[in-house]
Amino acid sequence: MFHSKLSLIMASALLTCGMPAAVSAQTNSKYDVRFIDWPAYNGEDLELTVDASGTRFRLWSPKASEVRVNIYENGHTGSAVKTLQMKSDPATGTWTASVPEKLYGKFYTFQINDGEKWLDETPGVWAKAVGVNGARAAVIDLDSTDPAGWDTDKGPAVRNFTDVIVYEMHHRDMSMHPSSGIANKGKFLALTEHGTLSPQGMKTGIDHLKELGVTHVHILPSYDYNSVDELNLQDNTYNWGYDPLNYNAPEGSYSTNPSDPAARIREMKEMIKALHDAGIGVIMDVVYNHTADNDASNFELTAPGYYHRHWDDGRYSDASGCGNETASDLRQMRDFIINSTKYWADEYHIDGFRFDLMAIHDTETMNEVAAELKKINPSIFVYGEGWTAGDSPLQTERRALKENVGKMTDIAVFSDDLRDAVKGHYTNAADRGFATGKPGLEETVKIGIVAATDHPQVDFSNGNNSKFPYAKSPEMIVNYVSCHDDLCLTDKLRKSMEGEPEQNMLAAAKLAQTIVFTSQGTPFMFAGEEVFRDKQGVHNSYKSPDSINAIDWSNKAKYRDQFDYYKGLVALRKAHPAFRMTSAADIARHLKFDRIDSKKTPNLISYSLTGNANGDEWKEIKVVFNGAGSPQTVNIPKGDWMIVAQDGRISPAGDLGATNGGKMTLSPYSALILARK
Ligand code: CA
């Protein structure tokens, strides 16, 4: 079993070497035709339907020789109270059985005979409710799980995806620490609690999110995953959740009672409702690219050999680095991904999806996902990791890679360009970046600033990670300097700036995030960075205890100045459409870099957003970054400038003072933002 995200490092390393072709374009003809005679079935009645006629089961398993469904009274103990033999429907590749009663409150599993033997029981791949540890599917009335007011619940309307400000969080990180003041620690319900305070009286939880002003939270995997034993929650086992078990039911350990199949569903909806009521959208991290188990996965137990990719010799291929990869290029798997995301959008009102290792999926699947979701809600934002963690039988040109984002519509990818250039490379803790005094990264930072779009003043051949403008529009790019993977920003700064005073690290953190929030594209931040949270130097904390992962909310008082600055960045971006342009042409026209010879004057970038860009009330915004550990001076054109940000302070209203231009000096590791009307 591999739950490690370490493998991401390999993937990104391949790309950062600028040689995506290193992932071989091996084609696999046998692989492509293996399933040609398997009929696909896309009916809404897959697996379970309860209606006036009773309870009906329909399992897709074209090559099974026999299939049965077992009915249980309990979610994990006791033997079957009834076993139904299922009838084959060869045209659809499905097997059916029914009873006249509504089996609400009962549990069920499917079992197939693959022609040689009966395989282990499985809840199927479409279980929308499950018992404890997801071993058996549950028959419940989904309508009964809706919180009051659910019918009219909806997330924030999003006009352009560059308007979104993403806050990536794990349920336990946000609430487990005693300083959170939250009662439902580590639970979905944590974000339904208002009025929670740190010991120093600072807002925490959902009130903190509102105060910060982010538009969307991005929750780490929240479907039912494998690694946390839901029968022993007192052990407080921590996991990020990149080990999928049941894709269409929430994780039990985040509910107050994992043995009650309705509780996790109701409580997750209550969380979403509370966030929506606070004006905040909910993006879910989805991991359709692999399953926790190989042969013992629900995919293999329902339709052996189909859902996962294999090499010609029959081995599981492993582009996820976790033991296997799924086959989005096959119709039934593609429909599974599409229908599953649609289900979360419909039933849970989810506002966006972040695809883990998205390049394991093919671009066609991703295009269908985005198009189908748009029909449900045009505000749904879809983005993902445009890389794999290993080789795949899927041809390179079909993969939903960062470099192939131009082949996709309404899909964005993470820009590792800005990430690695601003704070230093993630594979070397001590490596510094543009914002911490390392010279030579200016052009790669500029690639991030223009959201990897074609710009007359940006030389992609000098970029570290990407050699061509891969984004056709800023709506295709998510900019960030840290996320759950690798050292968090605080730890990265502590390792790479060792020996410098903490004040410098705080300054560099502000500068790094200023670059993210003023860049074109969609900004993304990792929960707790706004209070200078750390993870004690642990870079791969996927199963580290809460003592490493939980955010200490006492930091909010200790680093109040940091929080206020982040809050100012969010407010500035929200108030000024110039930072949120929607086309590459607009960026090329309105974003003008000032000429600076970075050989002579490294770690200095200066640009203007001109001509009331994107309808901004400000005629011109001047943005200057000094990533050097010493002051640097720039020459500002004459004019009536308001000071918006300077020396680690920010005022979205531009009332830090005024200047008529001329020589201005930036303190070490700081940003200067000026505006004129
Ligand atoms: Ca689970």
XYZ file of C-alpha atoms and ligand atoms in Angstrom:
678
model
C 0.000 0.000 0.000
C 1.354 3.361 -0.963
C -0.370 6.490 0.179
C 2.692 8.542 -0.317
C 2.580 11.769 -2.215
C 6.356 11.687 -2.413
C 5.931 10.421 -5.909
C 4.608 13.814 -6.954
C 8.132 15.025 -6.575
C 9.222 12.729 -9.386
C 6.484 13.977 -11.604
C 7.183 17.574 -11.053
C 10.893 16.968 -11.282
C 10.419 15.587 -14.774
C 8.538 18.673 -15.781
C 10.860 21.082 -14.045
C 13.730 19.602 -16.015
C 11.767 20.930 -18.955
C 11.451 17.541 -20.541
C 7.943 16.265 -20.337
C 8.879 14.013 -23.246
C 10.946 12.053 -20.722
C 7.630 10.455 -19.865
C 7.755 8.108 -22.803
C 5.109 8.232 -25.458
C 4.823 4.462 -25.392
C 1.687 3.289 -27.053
C 0.033 0.073 -26.235
C -2.079 -1.271 -29.047
C -3.217 -4.354 -27.176
C -4.272 -2.128 -24.314
C -6.396 0.040 -26.561
C -8.458 -2.792 -28.023
C -8.715 -5.067 -25.019
C -12.169 -3.913 -23.967
C -13.714 -3.162 -27.320
C -16.470 -5.763 -26.946
C -17.460 -4.696 -23.409
C -20.800 -2.869 -23.595
C -20.898 0.321 -21.536
C -23.934 1.235 -19.469
C -24.628 4.755 -18.330
C -28.133 4.490 -16.814
C -28.990 6.398 -13.669
C -30.175 3.166 -12.076
C -26.686 1.704 -11.711
C -26.389 -0.401 -8.579
C -29.289 0.876 -6.457
C -32.705 2.407 -7.038
C -35.459 2.727 -4.445
C -38.850 3.862 -5.676
C -42.545 2.957 -5.596
C -41.797 -0.404 -7.186
C -39.415 -1.374 -4.397
C -35.654 -1.815 -4.352
C -33.786 -2.597 -7.559
C -30.149 -3.502 -8.068
C -28.185 -3.287 -11.331
C -24.472 -4.032 -11.360
C -22.254 -3.442 -14.406
C -20.012 -6.494 -14.844
C -20.007 -7.700 -18.473
C -17.665 -10.661 -18.013
C -18.967 -12.122 -14.748
C -20.393 -15.648 -14.943
C -22.688 -15.150 -11.933
C -23.557 -12.197 -9.716
C -25.420 -12.008 -6.426
C -26.393 -9.316 -3.968
C -26.281 -9.890 -0.208
C -28.606 -8.014 2.130
C -27.569 -7.221 5.707
C -29.142 -5.706 8.793
C -25.843 -4.179 9.878
C -23.060 -2.156 8.261
C -20.185 -4.398 9.244
C -21.216 -7.400 11.392
C -23.578 -10.355 11.045
C -24.281 -12.587 8.083
C -26.547 -11.877 5.149
C -30.270 -12.009 5.881
C -30.972 -12.570 2.224
C -28.999 -13.290 -0.940
C -30.464 -12.506 -4.359
C -29.162 -14.108 -7.538
C -28.881 -11.452 -10.232
C -30.032 -11.910 -13.832
C -27.800 -11.096 -16.768
C -28.731 -8.338 -19.203
C -26.000 -8.938 -21.827
C -26.873 -5.965 -24.039
C -25.907 -3.577 -21.243
C -23.311 -5.737 -19.506
C -25.354 -5.459 -16.311
C -26.957 -7.829 -13.815
C -30.275 -7.092 -12.131
C -32.320 -8.157 -9.098
C -35.160 -6.562 -7.195
C -37.446 -6.906 -4.201
C -40.884 -5.293 -3.778
C -39.990 -3.662 -0.436
C -38.098 -0.440 0.135
C -35.001 -1.676 1.933
C -34.295 1.578 3.817
C -32.050 0.913 6.782
C -30.548 -2.225 5.249
C -27.031 -2.755 3.894
C -25.867 -4.661 0.829
C -22.853 -5.994 -1.016
C -22.373 -7.408 -4.496
C -20.390 -10.506 -5.259
C -19.311 -11.706 -8.662
C -18.054 -15.003 -9.977
C -15.323 -14.289 -12.516
C -15.786 -17.716 -14.119
C -13.301 -19.415 -11.831
C -14.275 -18.353 -8.337
C -16.451 -16.075 -6.257
C -14.589 -12.854 -5.510
C -14.801 -11.000 -2.212
C -17.876 -8.935 -1.464
C -17.913 -5.309 -2.541
C -20.277 -2.396 -1.945
C -19.914 -1.741 -5.687
C -18.514 1.425 -7.250
C -21.650 3.524 -6.937
C -22.431 3.283 -3.217
C -23.870 6.670 -2.243
C -24.134 5.664 1.404
C -21.959 3.195 3.278
C -21.589 1.588 6.667
C -18.566 1.957 8.884
C -15.238 1.692 7.028
C -17.145 1.594 3.753
C -17.365 -2.201 3.631
C -21.082 -2.427 2.864
C -23.322 -0.070 0.951
C -26.386 1.316 2.739
C -29.933 1.866 1.555
C -31.040 5.248 2.823
C -33.443 7.958 1.762
C -31.039 10.663 0.562
C -33.706 13.358 0.852
C -33.758 12.752 4.596
C -30.135 13.901 4.811
C -30.841 17.403 3.491
C -30.394 20.178 6.055
C -33.113 22.825 6.423
C -33.024 25.249 3.515
C -31.059 22.857 1.277
C -33.487 23.315 -1.630
C -32.449 26.933 -2.033
C -28.800 26.465 -1.064
C -26.196 27.502 -3.567
C -22.578 28.568 -3.693
C -21.265 31.931 -4.878
C -21.798 32.807 -8.540
C -18.473 32.991 -10.355
C -18.272 35.116 -13.479
C -14.632 34.373 -14.288
C -12.434 31.760 -12.679
C -9.756 34.398 -12.107
C -12.182 35.904 -9.554
C -11.820 32.798 -7.377
C -9.457 32.875 -4.377
C -8.733 29.338 -3.225
C -7.953 28.324 0.374
C -6.774 24.710 0.594
C -7.568 22.984 3.890
C -7.696 19.614 5.628
C -10.600 19.171 8.056
C -8.357 18.143 10.939
C -5.737 20.865 10.368
C -8.376 23.567 10.747
C -9.936 22.422 13.983
C -7.945 19.804 15.922
C -5.684 22.131 17.875
C -7.074 23.040 21.331
C -6.565 26.710 20.403
C -9.256 26.455 17.690
C -12.018 26.770 20.289
C -14.059 24.501 18.014
C -16.200 21.747 19.578
C -16.493 19.359 16.610
C -12.761 18.894 16.169
C -11.711 17.163 12.958
C -15.310 16.901 11.770
C -17.320 18.314 8.877
C -19.349 20.130 11.524
C -16.285 22.136 12.611
C -17.022 24.674 9.887
C -20.641 25.089 10.972
C -19.620 26.622 14.315
C -19.810 30.394 14.529
C -18.306 32.548 17.271
C -15.299 30.321 17.894
C -12.197 32.072 19.227
C -8.547 31.375 19.945
C -7.372 31.772 23.569
C -6.319 35.318 22.634
C -9.813 36.115 21.371
C -9.118 35.892 17.650
C -11.737 34.446 15.295
C -11.203 30.852 14.185
C -13.036 28.391 11.917
C -15.650 29.699 9.524
C -15.570 33.198 11.065
C -11.838 33.296 10.354
C -12.446 32.362 6.719
C -15.020 35.137 6.387
C -12.664 37.609 8.000
C -9.855 36.618 5.626
C -12.208 37.011 2.670
C -11.317 34.012 0.503
C -14.005 33.071 -2.021
C -13.611 29.264 -1.937
C -12.268 26.592 0.362
C -10.698 23.586 -1.290
C -11.116 20.610 1.002
C -8.629 17.751 0.834
C -10.200 14.403 -0.164
C -13.498 14.025 1.626
C -14.952 10.965 -0.108
C -14.661 7.697 1.833
C -10.997 6.777 1.989
C -9.214 3.722 3.260
C -6.517 4.534 5.763
C -8.338 5.725 8.879
C -10.079 2.979 10.880
C -13.534 4.425 11.474
C -14.130 1.935 14.291
C -11.210 3.351 16.273
C -11.492 7.098 15.960
C -10.086 7.532 19.470
C -6.691 6.688 17.926
C -6.853 10.046 16.134
C -5.207 8.607 13.044
C -4.389 11.306 10.548
C -4.336 10.941 6.786
C -4.630 13.332 3.868
C -7.018 10.879 2.199
C -5.361 10.173 -1.160
C -6.375 6.518 -0.894
C -9.862 6.285 -2.369
C -12.279 3.565 -1.312
C -15.853 4.716 -2.074
C -15.920 7.670 -4.444
C -19.550 8.627 -3.973
C -19.912 8.680 -0.197
C -18.244 11.024 2.292
C -15.417 9.899 4.593
C -16.723 8.451 7.859
C -14.039 9.737 10.209
C -15.135 13.311 9.504
C -18.640 12.524 10.762
C -19.750 12.298 14.376
C -20.957 8.722 13.828
C -19.352 6.678 11.022
C -21.686 3.748 11.777
C -24.730 5.806 10.804
C -24.616 5.994 6.978
C -26.770 9.130 6.939
C -24.664 11.067 9.470
C -21.631 11.658 7.241
C -23.873 12.757 4.374
C -26.014 15.097 6.470
C -23.020 16.605 8.269
C -21.063 17.220 5.089
C -24.099 18.963 3.615
C -24.419 21.035 6.792
C -20.806 22.140 6.382
C -21.385 23.077 2.750
C -24.576 24.931 3.665
C -22.781 26.889 6.392
C -19.990 27.858 4.004
C -22.455 28.826 1.287
C -24.392 30.930 3.800
C -21.076 32.664 4.552
C -20.650 33.342 0.821
C -17.872 30.778 0.449
C -17.771 28.093 -2.252
C -16.605 24.518 -1.660
C -14.115 22.842 -3.985
C -13.435 19.144 -3.468
C -10.151 17.377 -4.085
C -10.935 14.274 -6.176
C -8.622 11.335 -6.730
C -10.129 9.319 -9.559
C -6.633 8.527 -10.846
C -6.018 5.479 -8.639
C -7.565 3.332 -5.927
C -6.214 2.455 -2.484
C -6.159 -1.248 -3.324
C -5.408 -3.120 -6.558
C -7.169 -6.517 -6.767
C -9.156 -5.730 -3.614
C -10.485 -2.412 -4.957
C -14.198 -2.051 -5.626
C -13.396 -1.539 -9.305
C -11.598 -4.900 -9.559
C -14.186 -6.720 -7.470
C -17.031 -5.584 -9.747
C -15.418 -5.748 -13.206
C -11.973 -7.371 -12.941
C -9.382 -6.037 -15.359
C -11.473 -3.180 -16.707
C -11.212 0.025 -14.699
C -7.446 0.042 -14.146
C -4.813 0.353 -16.835
C -2.352 -2.473 -17.360
C 0.798 -3.042 -19.318
C 0.783 -5.692 -22.053
C 2.187 -8.283 -19.651
C -0.841 -7.811 -17.399
C 0.867 -5.825 -14.642
C -0.983 -2.845 -13.251
C 0.525 0.300 -14.691
C 1.292 2.846 -12.013
C 1.338 6.458 -13.156
C 0.046 7.441 -9.704
C 3.039 6.074 -7.826
C 0.471 4.467 -5.537
C 0.323 1.009 -7.127
C -2.146 1.466 -9.962
C -3.880 3.949 -12.237
C -7.397 4.107 -13.619
C -8.413 4.069 -17.290
C -10.370 7.239 -18.048
C -9.967 6.518 -21.761
C -12.363 3.567 -21.450
C -16.025 4.525 -21.762
C -17.342 3.044 -18.517
C -14.517 4.578 -16.458
C -14.871 7.919 -18.208
C -18.596 7.928 -17.509
C -17.865 6.989 -13.916
C -15.704 10.102 -13.445
C -18.203 12.339 -15.222
C -21.224 10.969 -13.365
C -19.466 10.985 -10.021
C -18.525 14.676 -10.269
C -22.047 15.445 -11.490
C -23.433 13.610 -8.492
C -21.346 15.671 -6.055
C -22.385 18.859 -7.840
C -26.074 17.904 -7.771
C -26.469 16.198 -4.425
C -23.857 18.141 -2.399
C -23.823 21.461 -4.292
C -20.047 21.239 -4.724
C -18.640 24.346 -6.444
C -15.431 22.978 -7.902
C -13.167 20.003 -8.330
C -9.411 19.734 -7.962
C -8.173 16.703 -9.879
C -5.259 14.892 -8.294
C -2.636 13.802 -10.867
C -4.988 14.962 -13.584
C -2.603 13.938 -16.385
C -3.426 10.288 -15.667
C -6.767 11.195 -17.213
C -7.106 11.961 -20.901
C -7.973 15.440 -22.163
C -11.219 14.165 -23.697
C -12.481 12.981 -20.319
C -11.578 16.281 -18.686
C -13.339 18.217 -21.432
C -16.469 16.122 -20.951
C -16.287 16.586 -17.175
C -16.100 20.376 -17.506
C -18.828 20.536 -20.150
C -21.234 18.386 -18.141
C -20.593 20.287 -14.913
C -21.136 23.588 -16.668
C -24.656 22.444 -17.537
C -25.392 21.949 -13.839
C -23.739 25.152 -12.654
C -21.553 27.432 -14.808
C -19.758 28.614 -11.648
C -18.122 25.214 -11.097
C -14.343 25.555 -11.276
C -12.284 22.558 -12.439
C -8.517 22.446 -12.103
C -5.840 19.886 -11.449
C -2.286 18.757 -11.275
C -1.070 18.723 -14.869
C 1.402 15.925 -14.349
C 1.652 12.216 -13.545
C 3.850 10.456 -10.995
C 5.143 7.804 -13.400
C 4.799 6.406 -16.882
C 1.435 5.350 -18.245
C 0.169 3.313 -21.192
C -1.824 6.433 -22.111
C -0.097 8.308 -24.915
C 1.561 11.556 -23.830
C -0.434 13.665 -26.265
C -3.705 12.417 -24.746
C -2.753 13.129 -21.146
C -4.305 16.106 -19.321
C -0.818 17.536 -18.815
C -0.009 21.126 -17.978
C 1.498 21.357 -21.464
C -1.792 20.118 -22.969
C -4.059 22.548 -21.118
C -4.595 24.371 -24.403
C -6.403 21.259 -25.682
C -8.907 21.556 -22.881
C -11.793 23.926 -22.294
C -12.736 25.314 -18.879
C -9.926 23.430 -17.134
C -7.065 25.031 -15.223
C -3.720 23.627 -14.116
C -1.373 24.435 -11.270
C 1.588 26.554 -12.350
C 4.708 25.076 -10.833
C 6.598 27.900 -12.561
C 5.750 30.564 -10.006
C 5.847 28.091 -7.113
C 9.425 26.959 -7.646
C 10.783 30.299 -8.799
C 9.410 32.418 -5.954
C 10.398 30.364 -2.913
C 13.066 28.002 -4.289
C 12.874 24.456 -5.514
C 10.882 21.960 -3.471
C 13.378 19.123 -3.876
C 16.068 21.064 -2.019
C 14.958 22.564 1.280
C 17.889 24.979 1.433
C 17.366 26.296 -2.101
C 16.246 29.906 -2.184
C 13.994 31.578 -4.700
C 13.359 35.001 -6.196
C 11.637 36.204 -3.014
C 14.507 35.054 -0.808
C 17.474 36.493 -2.651
C 18.388 33.904 -5.292
C 19.204 35.603 -8.599
C 18.363 34.319 -12.064
C 14.718 33.388 -11.551
C 13.186 36.651 -12.736
C 11.997 35.329 -16.112
C 10.292 32.299 -14.522
C 8.502 34.578 -12.058
C 7.342 36.666 -15.013
C 5.901 33.523 -16.609
C 3.789 33.187 -13.473
C 2.826 36.872 -13.470
C 1.409 36.605 -17.010
C -0.278 33.264 -16.165
C 1.902 31.370 -18.659
C 0.234 33.179 -21.564
C 2.031 34.501 -24.612
C 3.451 37.924 -23.744
C 5.774 40.055 -25.898
C 8.080 40.838 -22.954
C 8.392 37.334 -21.518
C 11.061 35.017 -22.859
C 9.824 31.502 -22.196
C 13.118 30.027 -23.393
C 14.632 31.428 -20.176
C 11.945 29.826 -18.016
C 12.992 27.091 -15.627
C 9.896 24.913 -15.739
C 8.146 25.695 -19.009
C 9.579 26.576 -22.370
C 6.454 27.812 -24.112
C 3.301 29.775 -23.222
C 1.128 26.779 -22.470
C -1.940 28.693 -21.279
C -4.234 30.268 -23.844
C -6.002 32.229 -21.122
C -5.319 33.204 -17.488
C -8.404 31.178 -16.581
C -6.258 28.101 -17.277
C -3.733 28.843 -14.516
C -3.725 28.420 -10.739
C -0.820 30.254 -9.102
C 0.577 29.265 -5.718
C 3.697 29.095 -3.620
C 2.660 26.270 -1.327
C 0.025 23.600 -0.759
C -0.322 20.443 1.350
C 2.558 18.814 -0.562
C 6.189 19.539 0.288
C 7.451 22.025 2.860
C 4.822 24.607 3.729
C 5.889 28.191 3.140
C 6.927 28.867 6.744
C 9.055 25.710 6.923
C 10.576 26.406 3.515
C 11.570 29.899 4.633
C 12.969 28.614 7.933
C 15.122 26.033 6.139
C 16.285 28.219 3.272
C 16.804 31.416 5.310
C 18.412 29.718 8.269
C 20.423 32.170 10.332
C 18.391 35.209 9.322
C 16.023 36.851 11.816
C 12.393 35.703 11.746
C 11.424 39.220 10.691
C 13.054 38.529 7.318
C 11.115 35.305 6.916
C 7.854 37.076 7.693
C 8.762 39.719 5.132
C 9.605 37.066 2.521
C 6.303 35.259 3.186
C 4.416 38.489 2.552
C 6.382 39.135 -0.617
C 5.870 35.584 -1.910
C 2.140 35.772 -1.375
C 1.964 39.284 -2.831
C 3.413 37.860 -6.038
C 0.717 35.139 -6.076
C -2.162 37.513 -5.337
C -1.172 40.184 -7.846
C -0.377 37.720 -10.642
C -2.810 36.935 -13.439
C -4.577 33.578 -13.099
C -6.310 32.213 -10.012
C -4.523 32.559 -6.651
C -4.351 29.586 -4.318
C -3.109 29.514 -0.725
C -2.546 26.811 1.858
C -4.590 27.039 5.067
C -2.760 28.685 7.937
C -0.111 30.495 5.922
C -1.917 33.676 6.897
C -0.979 32.986 10.534
C 2.532 31.727 9.648
C 1.603 28.098 10.439
C 4.345 25.524 10.183
C 4.598 21.725 10.077
C 7.830 21.496 12.069
C 9.814 20.882 8.912
C 7.878 17.751 7.868
C 7.516 17.951 4.099
C 5.342 14.894 3.506
C 2.931 15.017 6.442
C 0.266 12.805 4.829
C 0.048 10.570 7.893
C 1.837 12.685 10.485
C -0.014 13.232 13.751
C -2.122 16.276 14.524
C 0.826 17.622 16.525
C 2.525 18.243 13.151
C -0.487 19.055 10.997
C -2.921 20.992 13.161
C -2.884 24.776 12.877
C -2.052 26.456 16.186
C -4.510 29.345 16.258
C -2.507 31.142 18.941
C -0.386 32.112 15.959
C -3.125 34.461 14.843
C -2.412 36.848 17.732
C 1.336 36.263 17.603
C 1.461 36.983 13.859
C -1.501 39.358 13.663
C 0.433 41.677 11.354
C 0.891 38.759 8.934
C -2.817 37.951 9.007
C -3.766 41.572 8.401
C -1.427 41.727 5.419
C -2.942 38.570 3.871
C -6.402 39.943 4.492
C -5.307 43.120 2.720
C -4.026 41.127 -0.261
C -7.359 39.312 -0.567
C -9.282 42.585 -0.353
C -7.009 44.281 -2.902
C -7.466 41.495 -5.411
C -11.229 41.400 -4.915
C -11.547 45.169 -5.340
C -9.400 45.419 -8.478
C -10.235 43.571 -11.670
C -6.838 44.582 -13.123
C -5.363 41.629 -11.226
C -8.029 39.324 -12.657
C -7.868 39.768 -16.416
C -9.666 37.120 -18.459
C -7.793 36.925 -21.744
C -4.211 36.550 -22.917
C -4.746 39.483 -25.295
C -5.716 41.764 -22.412
C -2.638 40.746 -20.451
C -0.358 41.351 -23.443
C -1.977 44.758 -23.951
C -2.284 46.020 -20.374
C 0.586 44.411 -18.441
C 3.876 46.168 -19.165
C 7.152 45.171 -17.580
C 9.664 47.905 -16.845
C 13.081 47.362 -18.370
C 15.426 46.004 -15.716
C 18.674 44.223 -16.501
C 18.393 41.308 -14.123
C 22.084 40.482 -14.645
C 23.000 43.855 -13.132
C 20.016 44.234 -10.814
C 18.792 40.782 -9.824
C 15.733 40.026 -7.678
C 13.911 43.100 -8.917
C 10.746 42.991 -11.049
C 8.630 46.011 -11.873
C 5.530 46.233 -14.019
C 2.442 48.305 -14.618
C -1.166 47.354 -15.187
C -2.183 50.129 -17.543
C -5.234 51.648 -19.215
C -7.807 50.867 -16.502
C -7.082 47.188 -17.141
C -10.141 44.930 -17.159
C -12.362 47.884 -16.217
C -10.377 48.819 -13.124
C -11.117 52.213 -11.532
C -7.352 52.705 -11.251
C -5.801 53.954 -14.478
C -2.425 52.491 -13.662
C -1.158 50.142 -10.983
C 2.589 49.882 -10.460
C 3.789 46.619 -8.912
C 7.422 46.225 -7.821
C 9.009 43.230 -6.099
C 12.348 43.302 -4.318
C 13.405 39.751 -3.550
C 16.893 40.755 -2.446
C 18.084 40.732 1.157
C 19.117 44.361 0.769
C 17.186 47.515 -0.167
C 16.768 48.281 -3.870
C 15.775 51.525 -5.535
C 13.501 52.046 -8.524
C 12.571 55.095 -10.536
C 8.814 55.682 -10.522
C 7.421 57.894 -13.337
C 6.089 61.283 -12.282
C 2.417 61.240 -11.311
C -0.105 61.403 -8.479
C 0.425 57.999 -6.928
C -1.362 56.507 -3.944
C 0.692 54.054 -1.923
C -1.095 50.700 -1.711
C 1.670 48.499 -0.346
C 5.123 49.307 0.987
C 7.674 47.773 3.350
C 5.404 44.969 4.531
C 2.277 47.080 4.958
C -0.762 47.089 2.706
C -3.856 49.232 2.296
C -6.307 48.149 -0.401
C -7.737 51.688 -0.398
C -4.306 53.105 -1.203
C -4.049 55.322 1.851
C -0.564 54.479 3.062
C 0.457 57.870 1.721
C 1.083 59.619 -1.582
C 4.063 60.199 -3.848
C 4.789 62.130 -6.995
C 7.148 59.469 -8.240
C 10.921 59.635 -8.610
C 13.337 57.412 -6.750
C 11.738 55.021 -4.271
C 13.531 52.449 -2.157
C 12.101 49.051 -1.312
C 13.131 47.383 1.930
C 14.586 43.840 1.707
C 12.090 41.125 0.693
C 9.211 43.504 0.049
C 6.659 44.654 -2.484
C 5.756 48.171 -3.511
C 2.328 48.740 -5.030
C 1.262 52.181 -6.231
C -1.881 53.302 -8.017
C -3.075 56.367 -9.846
C -6.513 57.323 -11.041
Ca -13.127 5.686 5.378
